[in-house]
Short mmCIF file of C-alpha atoms in Angstrom, two decimals:
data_model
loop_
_atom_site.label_atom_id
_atom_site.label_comp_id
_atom_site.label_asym_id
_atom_site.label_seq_id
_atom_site.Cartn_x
_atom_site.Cartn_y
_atom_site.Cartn_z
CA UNK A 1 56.15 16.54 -24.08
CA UNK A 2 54.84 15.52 -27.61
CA UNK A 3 51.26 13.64 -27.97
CA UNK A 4 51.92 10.55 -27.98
CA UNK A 5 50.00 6.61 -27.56
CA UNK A 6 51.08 4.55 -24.44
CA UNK A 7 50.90 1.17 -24.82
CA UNK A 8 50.15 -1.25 -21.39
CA UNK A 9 49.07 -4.36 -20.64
CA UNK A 10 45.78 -5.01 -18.51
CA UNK A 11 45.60 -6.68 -15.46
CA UNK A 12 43.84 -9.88 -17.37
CA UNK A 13 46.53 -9.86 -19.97
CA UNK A 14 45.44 -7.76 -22.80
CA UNK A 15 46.38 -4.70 -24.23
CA UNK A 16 45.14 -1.33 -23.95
CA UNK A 17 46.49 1.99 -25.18
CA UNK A 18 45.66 5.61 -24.52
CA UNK A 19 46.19 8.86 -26.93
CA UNK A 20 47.87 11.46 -24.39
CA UNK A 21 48.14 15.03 -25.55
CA UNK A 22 51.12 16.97 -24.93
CA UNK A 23 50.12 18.05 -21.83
CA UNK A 24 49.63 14.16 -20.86
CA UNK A 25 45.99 14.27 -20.55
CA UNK A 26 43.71 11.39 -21.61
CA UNK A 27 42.44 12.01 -24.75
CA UNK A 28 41.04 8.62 -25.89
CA UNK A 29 41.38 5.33 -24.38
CA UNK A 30 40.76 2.18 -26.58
CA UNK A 31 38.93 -1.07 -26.42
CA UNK A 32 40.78 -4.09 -25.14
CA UNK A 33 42.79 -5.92 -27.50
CA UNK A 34 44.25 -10.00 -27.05
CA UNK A 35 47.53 -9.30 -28.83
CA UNK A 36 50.18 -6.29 -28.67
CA UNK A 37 49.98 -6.63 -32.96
CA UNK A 38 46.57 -6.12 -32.16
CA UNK A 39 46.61 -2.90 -30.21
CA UNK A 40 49.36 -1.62 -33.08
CA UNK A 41 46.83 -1.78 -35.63
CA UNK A 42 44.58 -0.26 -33.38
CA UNK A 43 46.98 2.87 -32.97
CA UNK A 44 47.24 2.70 -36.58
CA UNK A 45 43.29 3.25 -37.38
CA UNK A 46 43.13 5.96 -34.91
CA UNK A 47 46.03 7.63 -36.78
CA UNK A 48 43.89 7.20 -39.78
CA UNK A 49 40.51 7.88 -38.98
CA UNK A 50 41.15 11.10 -36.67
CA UNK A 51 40.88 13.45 -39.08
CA UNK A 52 37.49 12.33 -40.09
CA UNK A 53 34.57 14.27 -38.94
CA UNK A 54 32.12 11.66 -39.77
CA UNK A 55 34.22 8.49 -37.54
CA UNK A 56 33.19 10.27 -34.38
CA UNK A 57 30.20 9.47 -32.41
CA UNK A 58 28.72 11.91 -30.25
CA UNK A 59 26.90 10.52 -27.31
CA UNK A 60 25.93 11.01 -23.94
CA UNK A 61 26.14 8.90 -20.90
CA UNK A 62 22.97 7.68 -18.78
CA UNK A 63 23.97 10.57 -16.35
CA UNK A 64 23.33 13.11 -19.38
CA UNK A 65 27.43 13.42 -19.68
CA UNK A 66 28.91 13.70 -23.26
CA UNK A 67 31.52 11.74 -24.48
CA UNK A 68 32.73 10.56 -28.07
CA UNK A 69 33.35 7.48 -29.50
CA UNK A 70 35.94 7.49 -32.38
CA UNK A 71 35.01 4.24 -35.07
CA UNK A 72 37.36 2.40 -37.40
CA UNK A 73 36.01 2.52 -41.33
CA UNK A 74 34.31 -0.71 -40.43
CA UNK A 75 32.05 0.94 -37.52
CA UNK A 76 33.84 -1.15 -35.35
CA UNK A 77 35.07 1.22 -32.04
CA UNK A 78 38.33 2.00 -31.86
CA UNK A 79 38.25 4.30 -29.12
CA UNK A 80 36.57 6.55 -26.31
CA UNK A 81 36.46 9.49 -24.46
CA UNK A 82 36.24 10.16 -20.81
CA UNK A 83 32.53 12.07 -20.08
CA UNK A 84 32.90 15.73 -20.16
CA UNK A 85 30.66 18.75 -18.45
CA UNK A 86 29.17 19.74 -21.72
CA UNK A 87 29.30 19.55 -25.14
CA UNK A 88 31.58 22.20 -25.67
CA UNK A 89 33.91 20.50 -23.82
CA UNK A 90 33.32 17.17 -25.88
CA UNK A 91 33.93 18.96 -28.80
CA UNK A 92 37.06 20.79 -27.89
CA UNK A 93 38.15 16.75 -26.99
CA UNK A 94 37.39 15.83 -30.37
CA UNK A 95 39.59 18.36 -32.24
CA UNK A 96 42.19 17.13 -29.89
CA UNK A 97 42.50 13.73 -30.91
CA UNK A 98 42.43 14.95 -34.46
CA UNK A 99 45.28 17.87 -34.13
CA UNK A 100 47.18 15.16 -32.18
CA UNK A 101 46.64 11.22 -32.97
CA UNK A 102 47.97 11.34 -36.52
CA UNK A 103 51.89 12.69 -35.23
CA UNK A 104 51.91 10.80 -31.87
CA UNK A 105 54.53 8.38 -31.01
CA UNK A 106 53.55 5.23 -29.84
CA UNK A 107 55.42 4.65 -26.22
CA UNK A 108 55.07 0.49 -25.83
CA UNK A 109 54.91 0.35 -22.11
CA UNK A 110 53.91 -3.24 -21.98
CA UNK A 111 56.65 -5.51 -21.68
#
């Protein structure tokens, strides 16, 4: 299976899509989105922000568990990471999403 963003609708209506690697683990999951067009675009600025270093925020959760936030060019979120068991790990996630969001098909599962 190729990488590859799946589309779905939420259980209040909006959109939501997820970055899957070819294995079909989560990579990233975005923020919520009103409109399908919406969440497009949004699949679009992850494609084009991946490959930038300086887009991804490295944080940690209350529990002391890393995770990354990737941001669009106008710091606005685009998507985030599940926590991880050490930074290590959060980093290998990172270079994930960049070796794989830029070629990944977007699968529209939310009609």
């Amino acid at each position: 299976m190729a990488s590859k963003f799946e589309l779905k609708k939420s259980r209040n209506d909006k959109f939501v899509f997820n970055l899957l690697a070819a294995n079909g683990q989560v990579i990233l999951t975005s923020e919520l989105y009103e409109s399908r067009a919406s969440a497009l675009s949004g699949i679009e600025s992850v494609r084009k922000n991946a490959s930038d270093d300086g887009r991804y925020g490295r944080l940690c959760a209350k529990d002391g568990s890393p995770y990354f936030t990737l941001k669009a060019g106008n710091g606005q979120v685009i998507g985030q990471s599940q926590r991880y068991s050490g930074e290590k790990a959060r980093e290998a996630g990172i270079e994930s999403v960049k070796a794989n969001a830029p070629g990944a098909v977007a699968d529209d599962q939310s009609a």
